[in-house]
Short mmCIF file of C-alpha atoms in Angstrom, two decimals:
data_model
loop_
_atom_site.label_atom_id
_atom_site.label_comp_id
_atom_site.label_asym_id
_atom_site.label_seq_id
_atom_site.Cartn_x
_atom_site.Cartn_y
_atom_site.Cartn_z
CA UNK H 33 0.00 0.00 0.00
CA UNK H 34 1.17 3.55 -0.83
CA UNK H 35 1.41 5.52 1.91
CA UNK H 36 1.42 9.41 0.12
CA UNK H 37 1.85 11.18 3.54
CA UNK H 38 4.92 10.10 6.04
CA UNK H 39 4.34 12.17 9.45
CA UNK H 40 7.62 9.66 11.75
CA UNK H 41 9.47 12.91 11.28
CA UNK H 42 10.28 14.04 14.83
CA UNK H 43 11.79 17.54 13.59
CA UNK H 44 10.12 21.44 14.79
CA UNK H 45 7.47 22.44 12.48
CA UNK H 46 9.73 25.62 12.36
CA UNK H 47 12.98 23.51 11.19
CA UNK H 48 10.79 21.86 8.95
CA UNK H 49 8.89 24.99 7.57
CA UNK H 50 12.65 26.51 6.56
CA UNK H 51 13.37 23.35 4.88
CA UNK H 52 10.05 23.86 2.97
CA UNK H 53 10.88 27.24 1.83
CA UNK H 54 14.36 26.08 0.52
CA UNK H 55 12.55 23.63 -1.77
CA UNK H 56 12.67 20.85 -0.01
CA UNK H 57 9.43 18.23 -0.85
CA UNK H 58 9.37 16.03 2.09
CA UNK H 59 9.12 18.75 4.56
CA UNK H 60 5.70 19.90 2.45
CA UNK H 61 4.67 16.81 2.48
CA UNK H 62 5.55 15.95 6.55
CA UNK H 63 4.19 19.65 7.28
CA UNK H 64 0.90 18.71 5.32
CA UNK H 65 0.71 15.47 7.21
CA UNK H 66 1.32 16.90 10.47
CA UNK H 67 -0.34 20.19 10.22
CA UNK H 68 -3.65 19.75 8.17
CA UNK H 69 -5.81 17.87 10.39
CA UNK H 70 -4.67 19.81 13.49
CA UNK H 71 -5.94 23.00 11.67
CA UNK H 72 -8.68 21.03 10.18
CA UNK H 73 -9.81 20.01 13.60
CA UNK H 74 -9.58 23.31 14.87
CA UNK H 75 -11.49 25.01 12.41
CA UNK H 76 -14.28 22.17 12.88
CA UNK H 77 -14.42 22.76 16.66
CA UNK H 78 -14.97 26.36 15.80
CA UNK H 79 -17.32 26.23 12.88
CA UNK H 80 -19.40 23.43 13.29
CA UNK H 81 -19.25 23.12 9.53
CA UNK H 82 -17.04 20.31 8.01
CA UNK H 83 -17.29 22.23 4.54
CA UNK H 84 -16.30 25.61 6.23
CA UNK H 85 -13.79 24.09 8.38
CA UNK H 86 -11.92 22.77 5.23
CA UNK H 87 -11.98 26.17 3.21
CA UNK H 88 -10.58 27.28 6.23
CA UNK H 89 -7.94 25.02 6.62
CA UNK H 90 -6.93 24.57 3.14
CA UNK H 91 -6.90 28.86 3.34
CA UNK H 92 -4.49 28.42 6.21
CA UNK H 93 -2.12 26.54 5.19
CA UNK H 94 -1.68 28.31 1.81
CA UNK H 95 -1.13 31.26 4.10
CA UNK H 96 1.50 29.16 5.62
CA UNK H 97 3.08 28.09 2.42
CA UNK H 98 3.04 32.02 1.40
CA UNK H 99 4.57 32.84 4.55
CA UNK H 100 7.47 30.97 4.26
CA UNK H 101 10.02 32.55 2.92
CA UNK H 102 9.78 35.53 5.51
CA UNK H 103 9.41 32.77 8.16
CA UNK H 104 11.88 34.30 11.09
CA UNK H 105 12.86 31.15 13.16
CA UNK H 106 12.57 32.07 16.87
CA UNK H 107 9.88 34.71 16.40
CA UNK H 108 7.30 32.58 16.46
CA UNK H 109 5.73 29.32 16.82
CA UNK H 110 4.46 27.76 13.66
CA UNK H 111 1.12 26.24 15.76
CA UNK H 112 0.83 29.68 17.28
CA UNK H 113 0.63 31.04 13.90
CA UNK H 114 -1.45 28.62 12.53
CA UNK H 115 -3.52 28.86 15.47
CA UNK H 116 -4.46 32.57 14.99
CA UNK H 117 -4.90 32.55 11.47
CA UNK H 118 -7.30 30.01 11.53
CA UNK H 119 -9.22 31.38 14.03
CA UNK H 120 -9.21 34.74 12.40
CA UNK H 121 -10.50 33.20 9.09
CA UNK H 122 -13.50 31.14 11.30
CA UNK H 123 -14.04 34.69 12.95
CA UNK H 124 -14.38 36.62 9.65
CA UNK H 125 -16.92 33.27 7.86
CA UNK H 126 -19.11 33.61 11.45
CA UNK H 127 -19.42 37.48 10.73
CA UNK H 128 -19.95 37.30 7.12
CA UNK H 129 -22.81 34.40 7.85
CA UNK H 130 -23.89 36.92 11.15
CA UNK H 131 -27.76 35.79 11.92
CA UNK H 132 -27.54 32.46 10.35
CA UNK H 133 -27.22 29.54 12.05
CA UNK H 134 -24.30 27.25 11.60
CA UNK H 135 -24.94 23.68 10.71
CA UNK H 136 -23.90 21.16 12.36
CA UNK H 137 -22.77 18.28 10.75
CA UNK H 138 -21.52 16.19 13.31
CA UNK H 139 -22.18 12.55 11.97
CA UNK H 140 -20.78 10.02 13.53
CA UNK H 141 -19.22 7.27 12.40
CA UNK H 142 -20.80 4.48 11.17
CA UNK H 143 -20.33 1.77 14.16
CA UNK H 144 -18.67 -1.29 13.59
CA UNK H 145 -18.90 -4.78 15.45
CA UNK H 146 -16.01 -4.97 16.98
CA UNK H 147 -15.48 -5.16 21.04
CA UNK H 148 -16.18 -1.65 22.99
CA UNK H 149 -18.60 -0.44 20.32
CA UNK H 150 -21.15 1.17 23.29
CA UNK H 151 -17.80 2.94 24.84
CA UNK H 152 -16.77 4.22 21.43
CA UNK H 153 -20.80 5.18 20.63
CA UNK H 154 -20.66 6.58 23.78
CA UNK H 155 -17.83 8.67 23.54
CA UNK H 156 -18.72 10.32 20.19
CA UNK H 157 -21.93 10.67 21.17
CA UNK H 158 -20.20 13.02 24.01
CA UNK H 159 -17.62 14.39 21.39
CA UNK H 160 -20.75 15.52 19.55
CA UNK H 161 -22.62 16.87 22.17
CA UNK H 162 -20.25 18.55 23.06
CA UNK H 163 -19.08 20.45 19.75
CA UNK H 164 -23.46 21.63 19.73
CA UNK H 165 -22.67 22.83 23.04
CA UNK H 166 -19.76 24.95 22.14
CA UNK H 167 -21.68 26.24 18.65
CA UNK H 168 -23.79 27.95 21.03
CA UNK H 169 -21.10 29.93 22.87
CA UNK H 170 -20.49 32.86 22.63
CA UNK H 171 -17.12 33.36 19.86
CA UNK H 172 -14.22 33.91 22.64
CA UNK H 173 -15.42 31.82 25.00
CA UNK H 174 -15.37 28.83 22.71
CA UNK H 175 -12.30 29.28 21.23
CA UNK H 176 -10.44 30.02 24.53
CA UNK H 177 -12.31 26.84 25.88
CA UNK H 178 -11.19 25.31 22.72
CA UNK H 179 -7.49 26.29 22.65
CA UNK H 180 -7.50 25.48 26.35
CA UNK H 181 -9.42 21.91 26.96
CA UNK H 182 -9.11 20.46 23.89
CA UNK H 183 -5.80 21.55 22.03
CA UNK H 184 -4.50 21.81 25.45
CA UNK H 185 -2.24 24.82 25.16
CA UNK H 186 -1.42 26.97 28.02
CA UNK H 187 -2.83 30.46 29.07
CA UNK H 188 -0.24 32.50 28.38
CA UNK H 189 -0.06 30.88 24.64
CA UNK H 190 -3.51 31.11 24.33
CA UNK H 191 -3.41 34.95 24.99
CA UNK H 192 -1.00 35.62 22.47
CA UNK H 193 -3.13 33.66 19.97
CA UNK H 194 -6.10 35.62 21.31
CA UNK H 195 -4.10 38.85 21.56
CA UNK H 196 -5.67 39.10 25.41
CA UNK H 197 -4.56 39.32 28.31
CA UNK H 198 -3.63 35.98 31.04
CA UNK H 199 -6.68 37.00 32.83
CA UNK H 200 -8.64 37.65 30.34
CA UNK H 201 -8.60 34.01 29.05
CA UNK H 202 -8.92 32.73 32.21
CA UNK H 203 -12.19 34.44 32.52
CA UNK H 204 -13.58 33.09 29.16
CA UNK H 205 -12.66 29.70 30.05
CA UNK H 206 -14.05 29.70 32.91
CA UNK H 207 -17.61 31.23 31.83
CA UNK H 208 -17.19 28.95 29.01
CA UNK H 209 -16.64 26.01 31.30
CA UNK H 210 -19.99 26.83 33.39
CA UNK H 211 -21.79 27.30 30.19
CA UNK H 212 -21.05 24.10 28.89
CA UNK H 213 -21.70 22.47 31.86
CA UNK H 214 -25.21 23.42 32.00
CA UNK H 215 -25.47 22.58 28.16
CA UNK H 216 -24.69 19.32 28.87
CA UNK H 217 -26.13 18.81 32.24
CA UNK H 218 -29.56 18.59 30.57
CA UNK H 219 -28.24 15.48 28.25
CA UNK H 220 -26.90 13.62 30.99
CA UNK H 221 -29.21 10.60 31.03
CA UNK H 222 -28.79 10.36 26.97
CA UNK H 223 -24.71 10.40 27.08
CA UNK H 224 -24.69 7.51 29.65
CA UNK H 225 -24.67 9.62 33.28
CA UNK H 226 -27.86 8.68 33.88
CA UNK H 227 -26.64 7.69 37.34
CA UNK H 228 -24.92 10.59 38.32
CA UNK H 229 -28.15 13.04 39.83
CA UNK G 44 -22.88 14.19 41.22
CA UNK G 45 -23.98 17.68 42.79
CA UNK G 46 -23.01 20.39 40.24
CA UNK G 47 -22.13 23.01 42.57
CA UNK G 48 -18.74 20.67 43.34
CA UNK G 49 -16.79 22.30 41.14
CA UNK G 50 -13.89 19.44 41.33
CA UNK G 51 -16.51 17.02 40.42
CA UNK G 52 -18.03 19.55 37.51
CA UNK G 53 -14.30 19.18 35.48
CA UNK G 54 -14.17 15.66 35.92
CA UNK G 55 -16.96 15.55 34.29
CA UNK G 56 -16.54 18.32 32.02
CA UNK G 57 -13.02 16.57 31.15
CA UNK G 58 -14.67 13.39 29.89
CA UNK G 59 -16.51 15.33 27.09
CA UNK G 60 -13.18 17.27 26.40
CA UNK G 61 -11.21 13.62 26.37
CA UNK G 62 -14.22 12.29 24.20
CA UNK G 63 -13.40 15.29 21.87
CA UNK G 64 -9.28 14.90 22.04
CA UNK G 65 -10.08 10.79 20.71
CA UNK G 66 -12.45 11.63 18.57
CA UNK G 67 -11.37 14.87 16.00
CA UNK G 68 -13.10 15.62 12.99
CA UNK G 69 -10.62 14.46 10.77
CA UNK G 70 -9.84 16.14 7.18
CA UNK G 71 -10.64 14.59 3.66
CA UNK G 72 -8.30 13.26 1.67
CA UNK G 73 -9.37 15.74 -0.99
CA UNK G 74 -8.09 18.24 1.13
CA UNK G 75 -4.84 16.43 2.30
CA UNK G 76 -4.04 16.64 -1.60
CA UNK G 77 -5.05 20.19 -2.21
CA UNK G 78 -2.45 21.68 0.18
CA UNK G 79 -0.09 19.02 -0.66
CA UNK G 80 -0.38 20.40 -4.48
CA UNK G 81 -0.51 24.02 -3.02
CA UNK G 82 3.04 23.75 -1.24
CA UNK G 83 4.77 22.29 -4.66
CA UNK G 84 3.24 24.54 -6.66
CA UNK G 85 5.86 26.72 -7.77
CA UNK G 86 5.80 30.81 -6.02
CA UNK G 87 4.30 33.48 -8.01
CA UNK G 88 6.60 35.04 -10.48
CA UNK G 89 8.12 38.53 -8.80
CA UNK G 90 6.12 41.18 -10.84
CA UNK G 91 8.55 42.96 -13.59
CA UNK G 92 9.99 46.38 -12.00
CA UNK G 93 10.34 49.25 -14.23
CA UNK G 94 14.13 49.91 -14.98
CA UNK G 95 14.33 53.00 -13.49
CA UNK G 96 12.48 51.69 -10.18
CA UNK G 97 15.47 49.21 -10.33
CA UNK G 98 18.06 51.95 -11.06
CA UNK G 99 16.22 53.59 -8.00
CA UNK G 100 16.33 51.13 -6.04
CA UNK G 101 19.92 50.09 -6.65
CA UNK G 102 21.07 53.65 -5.62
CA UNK G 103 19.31 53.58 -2.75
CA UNK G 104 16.04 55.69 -3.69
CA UNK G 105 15.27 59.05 -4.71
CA UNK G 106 17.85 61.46 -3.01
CA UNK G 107 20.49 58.99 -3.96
CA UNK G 108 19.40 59.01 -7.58
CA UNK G 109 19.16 63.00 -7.58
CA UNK G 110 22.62 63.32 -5.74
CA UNK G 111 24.32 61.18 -8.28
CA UNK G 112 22.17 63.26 -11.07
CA UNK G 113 23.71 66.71 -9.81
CA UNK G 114 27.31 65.16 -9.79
CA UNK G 115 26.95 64.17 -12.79
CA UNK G 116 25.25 67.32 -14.09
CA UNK G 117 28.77 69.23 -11.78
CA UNK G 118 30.96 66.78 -13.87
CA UNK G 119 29.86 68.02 -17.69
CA UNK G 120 29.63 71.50 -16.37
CA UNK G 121 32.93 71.06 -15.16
CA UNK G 122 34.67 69.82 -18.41
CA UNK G 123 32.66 71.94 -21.04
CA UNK G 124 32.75 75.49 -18.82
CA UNK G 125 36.58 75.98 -18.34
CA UNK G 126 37.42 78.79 -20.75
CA UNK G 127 41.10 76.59 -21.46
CA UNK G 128 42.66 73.30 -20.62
CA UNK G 129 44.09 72.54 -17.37
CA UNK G 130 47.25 71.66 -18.87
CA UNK G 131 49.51 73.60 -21.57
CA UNK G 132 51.98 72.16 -24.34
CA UNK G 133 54.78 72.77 -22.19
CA UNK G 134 52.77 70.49 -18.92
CA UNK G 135 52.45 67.72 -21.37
CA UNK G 136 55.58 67.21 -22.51
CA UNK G 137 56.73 66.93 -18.36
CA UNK G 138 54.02 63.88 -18.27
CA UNK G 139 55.33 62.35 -21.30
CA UNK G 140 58.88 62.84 -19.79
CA UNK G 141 58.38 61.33 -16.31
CA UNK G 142 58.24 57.77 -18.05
CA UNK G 143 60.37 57.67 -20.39
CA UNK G 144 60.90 53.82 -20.28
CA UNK G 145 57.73 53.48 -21.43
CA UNK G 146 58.54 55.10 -24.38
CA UNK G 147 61.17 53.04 -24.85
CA UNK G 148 59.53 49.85 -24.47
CA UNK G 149 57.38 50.94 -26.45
CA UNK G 150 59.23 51.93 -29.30
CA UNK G 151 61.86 48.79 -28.55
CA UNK G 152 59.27 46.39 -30.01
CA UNK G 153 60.16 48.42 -33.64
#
């Protein structure tokens, strides 16, 4: 079986990224592999739209690829980067769509018959519950809940993605974090808590 | 599991966040081979500069370009003003003088 992507490579996505603007293939390709469905993902978990969430991404990294060449090692981090960008791009789609709705298109996968099929069931089921309940925060609080529970990135990091302050993402994550709660608190006997009262 | 423990409320929180971490939305292949073809797609050409945006530019901008303009302008001024040459018959048979081996190898070849 061909494998087109190879993503073993252990090297910085900023080493790699210099290779890529000297003209070097594999480091598109490992960068590609590596990169793509983390921005993919991220856009997803702040669209709600699979369709949007690839424009996005694919927008992203051809922002990346433009970038480059000016890429100063040591300024930045290329997540960081990629981080804000995409978030910018989901921030500008939500305002162009402003009093729409956003889709969701969560579908899960199709389950299967092997061993630990209610688990799995179980814990997309929660995976998708739990990307409607962030749709229906409010923008800052879901990406700094995002950035923070889910891509697991510190606060300071965060705030330079968000260009806020420490506190300031604490805050949203924390309102965000009570918000979801009581999203999800009224699903509890449907995602398998129906014991915990 | 009383929700006012806030302990217990992100442990529980936390299980949705894991479910999410295990279970990403993950990307087509159609878009795995976009960006692929987008990063070996060769850079835009640099537009074509204008030569004397070049020139310009090579000098160092504007005020370069018009200092080397006056010097220059100085320069023909210079050698077409002077109402007689700098140097007489009698100077330019001294400069032929001071190397006179030259001369001869010169004329030696003969």
């Amino acid at each position: 079986m061909v494998m087109p992507f190879d993503d073993s490579d252990t090297t910085p996505d900023e080493a790699l990224l210099a290779d890529f603007a000297r003209g070097d293939p594999s480091a598109a390709r490992a960068l590609t592999l590596r990169l793509t469905p983390r921005v993919f993902a991220h856009a997803y978990r702040l669209l709600g739209n699979r369709a949007e969430a690839e424009e996005v991404a694919q927008e992203a990294m051809l922002r990346l690829w433009r970038q480059a060449p000016d890429w100063r090692e040591g300024e930045a981090k290329v997540s960081t980067w990629l981080y804000r960008v995409t978030a910018n791009l989901c921030i500008d789609r939500r305002r162009r769509a402003k009093g729409g709705t956003v889709p969701l298109d969560a579908v899960p996968e199709p389950p299967d018959a092997q061993p630990g099929v209610a688990e799995r069931m179980q814990a997309r089921d929660r995976a998708a519950a739990l990307q409607a309940a962030l749709s229906d925060l409010p923008e800052r609080q879901r990406q700094a809940v995002v950035l923070r529970h889910i891509e697991g990135l510190a606060n300071p990091e965060i705030a330079a993605i968000m260009g806020a302050s420490v506190e300031a993402v604490e805050s949203l994550t924390t309102r965000g974090r009570r918000a979801l709660a009581a999203a999800l608190g009224t699903r509890k006997e449907e995602l398998g808590y129906a014991d915990e009262r | 599991m009383p929700m006012s423990d806030d302990k217990h409320e992100a442990a529980w929180l936390e299980t949705f966040f894991e479910a999410a971490r295990a279970h990403p939305a993950a990307p087509s292949p159609a878009l795995m081979t976009a960006v692929l073809r987008a990063a070996e797609a060769p850079p835009p050409a640099p537009p074509r500069v204008p030569l004397m945006a070049r020139l310009r530019d090579a000098f160092g901008g504007w005020p370069a370009m018009a200092g080397l303009a006056t010097a220059a302008a100085v320069g023909v001024w210079i050698g077409t003003a002077l109402p007689e040459p700098a140097t007489g018959a009698s100077e330019a048979v001294w400069l032929v003088d001071i190397a006179p081996e030259l001369a001869f190898d010169l004329a030696g070849d003969f």
